[in-house]
CSV table of C-alpha atoms and ligand atoms in Angstrom, one decimal:
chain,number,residue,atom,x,y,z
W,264,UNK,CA,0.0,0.0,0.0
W,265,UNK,CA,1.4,3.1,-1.1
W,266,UNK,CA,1.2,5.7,2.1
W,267,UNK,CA,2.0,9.0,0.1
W,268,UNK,CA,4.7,9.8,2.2
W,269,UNK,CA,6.9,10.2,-0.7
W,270,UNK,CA,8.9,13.6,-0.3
W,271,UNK,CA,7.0,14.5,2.8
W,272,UNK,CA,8.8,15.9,5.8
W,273,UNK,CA,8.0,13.8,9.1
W,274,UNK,CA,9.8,14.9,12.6
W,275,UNK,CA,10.4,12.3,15.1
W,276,UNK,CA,11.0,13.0,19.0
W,277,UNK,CA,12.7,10.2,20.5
W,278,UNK,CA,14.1,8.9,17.6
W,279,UNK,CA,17.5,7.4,18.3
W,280,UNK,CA,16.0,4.4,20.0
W,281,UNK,CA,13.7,1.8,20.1
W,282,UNK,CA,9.8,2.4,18.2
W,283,UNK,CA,11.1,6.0,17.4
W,284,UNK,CA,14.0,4.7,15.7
W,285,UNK,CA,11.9,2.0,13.8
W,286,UNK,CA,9.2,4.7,12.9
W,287,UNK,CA,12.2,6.7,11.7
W,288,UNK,CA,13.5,3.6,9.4
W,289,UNK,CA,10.3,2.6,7.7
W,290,UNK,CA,9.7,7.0,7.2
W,291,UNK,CA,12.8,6.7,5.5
W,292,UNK,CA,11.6,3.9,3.7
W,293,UNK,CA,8.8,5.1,2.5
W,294,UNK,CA,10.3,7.9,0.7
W,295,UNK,CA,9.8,10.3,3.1
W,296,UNK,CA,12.5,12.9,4.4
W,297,UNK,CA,12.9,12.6,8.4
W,298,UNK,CA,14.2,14.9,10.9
W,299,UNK,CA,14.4,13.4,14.1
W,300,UNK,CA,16.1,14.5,18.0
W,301,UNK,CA,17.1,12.7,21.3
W,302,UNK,CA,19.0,13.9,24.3
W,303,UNK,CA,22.7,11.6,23.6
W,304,UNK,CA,24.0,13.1,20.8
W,305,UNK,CA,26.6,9.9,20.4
W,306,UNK,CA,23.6,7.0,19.5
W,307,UNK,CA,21.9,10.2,17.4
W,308,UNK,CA,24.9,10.8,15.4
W,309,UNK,CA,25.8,7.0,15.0
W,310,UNK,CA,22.2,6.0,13.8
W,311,UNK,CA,22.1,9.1,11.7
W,312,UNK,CA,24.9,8.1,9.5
W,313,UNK,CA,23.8,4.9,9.0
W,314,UNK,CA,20.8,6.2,7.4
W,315,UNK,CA,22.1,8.8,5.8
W,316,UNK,CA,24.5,6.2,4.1
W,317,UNK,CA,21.5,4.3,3.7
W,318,UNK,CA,19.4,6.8,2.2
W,319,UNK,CA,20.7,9.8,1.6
W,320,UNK,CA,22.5,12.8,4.0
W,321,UNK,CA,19.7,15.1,2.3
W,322,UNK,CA,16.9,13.3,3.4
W,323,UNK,CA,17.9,13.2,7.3
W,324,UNK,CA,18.5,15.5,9.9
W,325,UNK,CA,19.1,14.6,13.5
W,326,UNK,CA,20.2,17.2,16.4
W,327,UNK,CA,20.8,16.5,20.0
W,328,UNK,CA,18.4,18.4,22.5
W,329,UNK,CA,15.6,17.1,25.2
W,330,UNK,CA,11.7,18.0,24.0
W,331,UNK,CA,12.2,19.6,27.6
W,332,UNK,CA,13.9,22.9,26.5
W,333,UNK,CA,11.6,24.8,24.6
W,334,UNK,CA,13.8,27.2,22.9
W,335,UNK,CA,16.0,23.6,21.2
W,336,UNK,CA,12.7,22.4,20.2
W,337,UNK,CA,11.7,26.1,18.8
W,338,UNK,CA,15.5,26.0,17.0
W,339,UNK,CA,15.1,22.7,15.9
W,340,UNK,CA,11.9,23.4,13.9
W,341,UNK,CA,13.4,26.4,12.4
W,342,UNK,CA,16.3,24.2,11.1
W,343,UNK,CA,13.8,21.9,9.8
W,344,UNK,CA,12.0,24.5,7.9
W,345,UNK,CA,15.2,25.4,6.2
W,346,UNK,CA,16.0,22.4,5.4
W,347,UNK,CA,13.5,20.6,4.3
W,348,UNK,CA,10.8,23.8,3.4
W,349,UNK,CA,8.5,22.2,6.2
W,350,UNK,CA,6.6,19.7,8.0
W,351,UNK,CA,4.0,17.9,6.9
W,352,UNK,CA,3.6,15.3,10.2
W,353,UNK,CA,5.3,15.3,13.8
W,354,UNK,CA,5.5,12.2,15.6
W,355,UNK,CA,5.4,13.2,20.0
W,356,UNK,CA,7.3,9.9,20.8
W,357,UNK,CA,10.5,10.9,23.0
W,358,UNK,CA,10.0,10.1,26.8
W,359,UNK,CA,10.0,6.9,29.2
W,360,UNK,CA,7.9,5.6,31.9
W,361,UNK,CA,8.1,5.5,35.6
W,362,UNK,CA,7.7,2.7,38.0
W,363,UNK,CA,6.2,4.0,41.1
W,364,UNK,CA,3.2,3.6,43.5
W,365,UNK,CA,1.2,6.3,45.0
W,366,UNK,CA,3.1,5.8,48.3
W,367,UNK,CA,6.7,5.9,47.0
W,368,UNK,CA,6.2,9.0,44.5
W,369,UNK,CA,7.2,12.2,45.7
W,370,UNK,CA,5.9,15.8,44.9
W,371,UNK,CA,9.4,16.0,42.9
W,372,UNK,CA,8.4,13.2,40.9
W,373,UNK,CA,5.1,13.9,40.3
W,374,UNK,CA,6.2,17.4,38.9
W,375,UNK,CA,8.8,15.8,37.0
W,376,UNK,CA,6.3,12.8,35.6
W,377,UNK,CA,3.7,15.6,35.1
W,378,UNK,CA,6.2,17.4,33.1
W,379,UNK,CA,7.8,15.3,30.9
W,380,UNK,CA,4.6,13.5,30.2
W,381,UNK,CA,2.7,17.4,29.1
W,382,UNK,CA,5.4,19.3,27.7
W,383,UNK,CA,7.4,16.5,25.5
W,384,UNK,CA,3.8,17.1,23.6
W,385,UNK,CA,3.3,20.6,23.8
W,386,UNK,CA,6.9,21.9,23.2
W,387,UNK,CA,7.2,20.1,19.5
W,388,UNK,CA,3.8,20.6,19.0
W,389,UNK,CA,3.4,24.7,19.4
W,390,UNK,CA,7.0,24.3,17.3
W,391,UNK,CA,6.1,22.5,14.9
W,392,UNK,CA,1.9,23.9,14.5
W,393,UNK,CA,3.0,26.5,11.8
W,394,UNK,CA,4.7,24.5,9.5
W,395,UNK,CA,1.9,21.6,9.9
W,396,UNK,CA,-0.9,24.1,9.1
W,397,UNK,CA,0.5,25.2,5.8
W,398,UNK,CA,1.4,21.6,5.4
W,399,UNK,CA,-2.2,21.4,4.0
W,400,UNK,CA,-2.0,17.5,5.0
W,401,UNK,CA,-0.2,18.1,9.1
W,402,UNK,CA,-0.8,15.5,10.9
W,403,UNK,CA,0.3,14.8,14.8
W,404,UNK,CA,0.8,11.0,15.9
W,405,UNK,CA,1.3,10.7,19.9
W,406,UNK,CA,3.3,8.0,20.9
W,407,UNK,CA,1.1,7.4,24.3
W,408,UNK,CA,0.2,3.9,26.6
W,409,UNK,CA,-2.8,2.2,27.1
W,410,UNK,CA,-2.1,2.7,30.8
W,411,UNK,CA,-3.6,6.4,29.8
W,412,UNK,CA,-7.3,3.8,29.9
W,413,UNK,CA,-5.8,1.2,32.2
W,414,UNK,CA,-4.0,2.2,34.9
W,415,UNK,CA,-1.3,-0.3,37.1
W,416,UNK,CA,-1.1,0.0,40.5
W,417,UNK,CA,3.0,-0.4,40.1
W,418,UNK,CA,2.8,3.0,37.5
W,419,UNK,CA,0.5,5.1,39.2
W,420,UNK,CA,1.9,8.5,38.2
W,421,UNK,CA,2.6,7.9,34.8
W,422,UNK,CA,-0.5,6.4,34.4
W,423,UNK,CA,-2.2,9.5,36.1
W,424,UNK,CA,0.0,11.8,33.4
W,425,UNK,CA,-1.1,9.6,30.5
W,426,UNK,CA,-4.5,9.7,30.7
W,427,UNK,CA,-4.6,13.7,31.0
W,428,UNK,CA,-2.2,13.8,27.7
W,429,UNK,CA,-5.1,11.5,26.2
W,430,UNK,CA,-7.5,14.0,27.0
W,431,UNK,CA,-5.2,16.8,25.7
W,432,UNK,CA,-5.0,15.2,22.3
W,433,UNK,CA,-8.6,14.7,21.9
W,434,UNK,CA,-9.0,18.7,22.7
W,435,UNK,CA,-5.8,19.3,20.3
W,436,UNK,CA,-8.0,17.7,17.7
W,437,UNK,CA,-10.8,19.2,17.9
W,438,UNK,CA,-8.4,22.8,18.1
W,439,UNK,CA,-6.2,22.3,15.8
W,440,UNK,CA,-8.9,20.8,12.8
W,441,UNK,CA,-9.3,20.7,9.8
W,442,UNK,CA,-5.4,21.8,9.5
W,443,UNK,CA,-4.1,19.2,11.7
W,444,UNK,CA,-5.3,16.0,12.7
W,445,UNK,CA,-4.2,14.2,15.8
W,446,UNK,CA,-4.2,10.7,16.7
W,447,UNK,CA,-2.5,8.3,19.1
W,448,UNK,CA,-1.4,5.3,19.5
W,449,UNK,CA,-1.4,3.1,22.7
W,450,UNK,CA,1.3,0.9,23.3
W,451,UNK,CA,1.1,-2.3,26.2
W,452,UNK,CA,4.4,-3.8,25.7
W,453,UNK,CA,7.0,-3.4,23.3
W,454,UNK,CA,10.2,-4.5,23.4
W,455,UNK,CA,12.6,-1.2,22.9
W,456,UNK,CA,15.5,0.0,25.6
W,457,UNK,CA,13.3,0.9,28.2
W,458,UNK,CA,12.4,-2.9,28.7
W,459,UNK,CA,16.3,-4.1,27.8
W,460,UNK,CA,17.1,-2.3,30.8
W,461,UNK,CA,15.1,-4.0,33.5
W,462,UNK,CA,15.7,-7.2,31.5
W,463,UNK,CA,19.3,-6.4,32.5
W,464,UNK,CA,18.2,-5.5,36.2
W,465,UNK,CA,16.6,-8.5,36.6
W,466,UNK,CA,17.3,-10.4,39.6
W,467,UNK,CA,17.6,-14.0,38.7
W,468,UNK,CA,20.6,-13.1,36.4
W,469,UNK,CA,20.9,-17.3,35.3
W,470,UNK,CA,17.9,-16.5,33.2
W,471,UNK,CA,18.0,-16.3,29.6
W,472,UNK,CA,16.3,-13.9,27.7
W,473,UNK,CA,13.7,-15.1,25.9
W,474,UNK,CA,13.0,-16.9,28.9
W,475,UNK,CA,12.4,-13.4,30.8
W,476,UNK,CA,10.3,-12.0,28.2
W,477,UNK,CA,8.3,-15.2,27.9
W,478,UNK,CA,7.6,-15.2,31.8
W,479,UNK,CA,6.9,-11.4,31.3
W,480,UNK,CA,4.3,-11.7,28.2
W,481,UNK,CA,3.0,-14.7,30.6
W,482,UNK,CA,2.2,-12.8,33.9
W,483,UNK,CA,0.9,-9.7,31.7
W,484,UNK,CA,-1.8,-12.3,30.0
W,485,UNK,CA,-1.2,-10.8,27.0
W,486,UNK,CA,-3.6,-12.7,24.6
W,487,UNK,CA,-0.4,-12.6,21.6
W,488,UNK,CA,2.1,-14.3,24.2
W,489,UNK,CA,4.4,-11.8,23.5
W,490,UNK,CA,5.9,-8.3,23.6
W,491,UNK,CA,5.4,-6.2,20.3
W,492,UNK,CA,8.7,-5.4,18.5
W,493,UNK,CA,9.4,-1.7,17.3
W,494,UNK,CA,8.1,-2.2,14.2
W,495,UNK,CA,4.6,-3.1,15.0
W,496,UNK,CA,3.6,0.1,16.6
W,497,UNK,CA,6.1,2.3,13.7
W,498,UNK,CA,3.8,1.0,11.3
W,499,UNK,CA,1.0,2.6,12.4
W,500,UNK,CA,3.0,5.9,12.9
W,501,UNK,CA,3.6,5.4,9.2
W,502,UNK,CA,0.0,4.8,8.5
W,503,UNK,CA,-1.1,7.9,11.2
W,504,UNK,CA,1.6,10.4,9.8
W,505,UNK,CA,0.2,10.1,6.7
W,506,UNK,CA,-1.9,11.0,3.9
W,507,UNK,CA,-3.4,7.5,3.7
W,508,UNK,CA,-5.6,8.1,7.3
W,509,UNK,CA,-6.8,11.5,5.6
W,510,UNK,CA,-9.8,11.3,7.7
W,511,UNK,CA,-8.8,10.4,10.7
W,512,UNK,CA,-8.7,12.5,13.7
W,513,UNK,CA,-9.1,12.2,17.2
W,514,UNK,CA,-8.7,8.6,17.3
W,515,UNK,CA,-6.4,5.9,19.2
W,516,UNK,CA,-5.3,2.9,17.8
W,517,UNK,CA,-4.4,0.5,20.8
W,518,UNK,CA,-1.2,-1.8,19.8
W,519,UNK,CA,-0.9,-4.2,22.9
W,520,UNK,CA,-1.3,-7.7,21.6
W,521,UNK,CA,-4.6,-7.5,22.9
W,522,UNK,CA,-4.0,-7.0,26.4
W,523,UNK,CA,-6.7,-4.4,26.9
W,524,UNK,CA,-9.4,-5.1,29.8
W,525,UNK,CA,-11.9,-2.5,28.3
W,526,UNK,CA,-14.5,-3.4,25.8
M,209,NDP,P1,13.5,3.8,24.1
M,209,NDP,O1,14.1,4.1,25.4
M,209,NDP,O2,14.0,2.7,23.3
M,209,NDP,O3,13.5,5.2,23.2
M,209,NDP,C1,13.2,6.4,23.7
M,209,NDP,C2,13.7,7.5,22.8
M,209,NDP,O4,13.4,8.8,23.3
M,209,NDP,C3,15.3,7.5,22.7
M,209,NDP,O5,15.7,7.9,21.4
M,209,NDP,C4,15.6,8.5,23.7
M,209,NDP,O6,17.0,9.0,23.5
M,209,NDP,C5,14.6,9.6,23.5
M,209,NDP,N1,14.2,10.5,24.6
M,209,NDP,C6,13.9,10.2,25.9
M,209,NDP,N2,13.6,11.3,26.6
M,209,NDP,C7,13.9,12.3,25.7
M,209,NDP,C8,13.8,13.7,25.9
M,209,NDP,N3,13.4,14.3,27.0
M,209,NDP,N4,14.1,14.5,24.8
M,209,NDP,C9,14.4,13.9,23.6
M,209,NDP,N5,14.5,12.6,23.4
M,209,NDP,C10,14.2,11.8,24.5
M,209,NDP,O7,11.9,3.7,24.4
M,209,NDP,P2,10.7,3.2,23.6
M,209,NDP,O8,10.9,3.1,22.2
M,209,NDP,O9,10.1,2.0,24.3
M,209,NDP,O10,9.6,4.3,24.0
M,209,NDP,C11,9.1,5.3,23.0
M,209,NDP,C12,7.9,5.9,23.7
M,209,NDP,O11,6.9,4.9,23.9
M,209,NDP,C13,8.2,6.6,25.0
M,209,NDP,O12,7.5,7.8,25.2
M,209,NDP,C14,7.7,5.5,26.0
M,209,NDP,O13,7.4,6.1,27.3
M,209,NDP,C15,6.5,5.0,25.2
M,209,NDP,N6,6.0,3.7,25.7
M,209,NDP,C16,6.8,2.6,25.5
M,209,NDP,C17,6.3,1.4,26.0
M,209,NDP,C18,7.1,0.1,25.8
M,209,NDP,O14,6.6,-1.0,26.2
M,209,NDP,N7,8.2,0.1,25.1
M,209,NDP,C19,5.0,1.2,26.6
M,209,NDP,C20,4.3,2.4,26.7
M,209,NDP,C21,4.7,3.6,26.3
M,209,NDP,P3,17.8,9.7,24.7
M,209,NDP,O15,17.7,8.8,25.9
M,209,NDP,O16,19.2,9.7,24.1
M,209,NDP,O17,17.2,11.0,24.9
């Protein structure tokens, strides 16, 4: 299925790593032109040469800033703009979860949580809203987890931030129509860095791998008896960012395996 993404300028937060950095491959692949930040500029710069050998140094630009620092972001877009003339879709992925209960999370962390969860959306978006307006096809895909719906009682504050950025994105696209549309995705578990690094915390260290993940897919029930790779939710970024969900707006697309408990 052709996506008509050929040409078009997509921005990825978050994209050095993990379902960023797929989304950013199969972009790429597509024919689109990709610009794309994280915070450590040495995986950036190693996985931006690889594509640009791959697919050209024209079509990819990648700069090393956190979504936290409003005036990057607002210097990033500008960059992008005179690069690539604009941006045609933005994809709010950069961030990571926190494990914590309601009894071990501190004010600090709840500011922090609160933070991170709000503004790594609404820093790239307000960057980003000009260029996607005259786009005349912007699009915004949130990279967001079905714990926004489905809270667990081991991620209670991220869970809490989650579900107010799901309710932010449903205002956003109501706001922001017809020049933007904005959609989500909601992730259970996929298997990215964030879940290689308690793998590698784990405390039985005898146990292989695929055993862990297997024991993990296991105690979340998750219907699929798996985790989801990177790719599985970056095709659907594909599909959101572009002009092949023309009417689409406002909606989440859950990609869990299944594990949802709501109807
Ligand atoms: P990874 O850790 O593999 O990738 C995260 C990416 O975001 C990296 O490129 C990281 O690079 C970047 N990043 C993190 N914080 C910032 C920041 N403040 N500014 C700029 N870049 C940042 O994680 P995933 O691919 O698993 O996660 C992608 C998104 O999906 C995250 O928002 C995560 O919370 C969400 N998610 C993931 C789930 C999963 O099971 N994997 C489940 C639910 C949600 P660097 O560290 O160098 O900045």
């Amino acid at each position: 299925m052709d996506l008509g993404l050929t040409d078009r300028c997509v921005v990825v937060t978050g994209g050095s790593s993990g379902i960023g950095l797929a989304a950013v491959r199969i972009l790429l692949k597509d024919g689109a032109r990709v610009a794309f930040c994280a915070r450590g500029a040495e995986r950036l710069e190693a996985v931006a040469a690889e594509l640009g050998d791959a697919y050209g140094p024209d079509r990819v630009l990648a700069r090393a800033f956190s979504v936290l620092d409003p005036e990057a972001v607002a210097g990033f877009a500008e960059e992008v703009g005179q690069r690539f003339g604009g941006c045609d879709a933005l994809v709010t992925n950069a961030g990571q979860g926190r494990v914590s209960t309601y009894a071990d999370t501190s004010d600090a962390d709840w500011r922090e949580e609160l933070e991170l969860k709000f503004f790594s959306q609404l820093h790239p978006i307000r960057a980003f809203e000009a260029m996607l307006r005259a786009s005349g096809q912007g699009a915004i895909v949130a990279v967001n987890s079905l714990l926004a719906l489905q809270p667990e009682p081991h991620m209670v504050c991220t869970s809490a931030a989650r579900a107010g950025v799901q309710n932010l994105l449903k205002s956003l696209a109501t706001e922001l129509a017809p020049d933007i549309r904005v959609n989500s995705i909601l992730l259970g578990l996929v298997d990215s860095a964030q879940w290689q690094r308690r793998y590698e915390a784990r405390e039985d260290k005898a146990q292989s791998r695929e055993d862990w993940f297997a024991a993990l897919a296991r105690a979340k029930k998750i219907p699929l008896g798996r985790l989801g790779q990177p790719e599985e939710p970056a095709r659907a970024i594909a599909f959101l960012a572009s002009p092949a969900s023309s009417y689409i707006t406002g909606a989440k697309l859950e990609i869990s395996g299944g594990v949802s408990r709501f109807a």
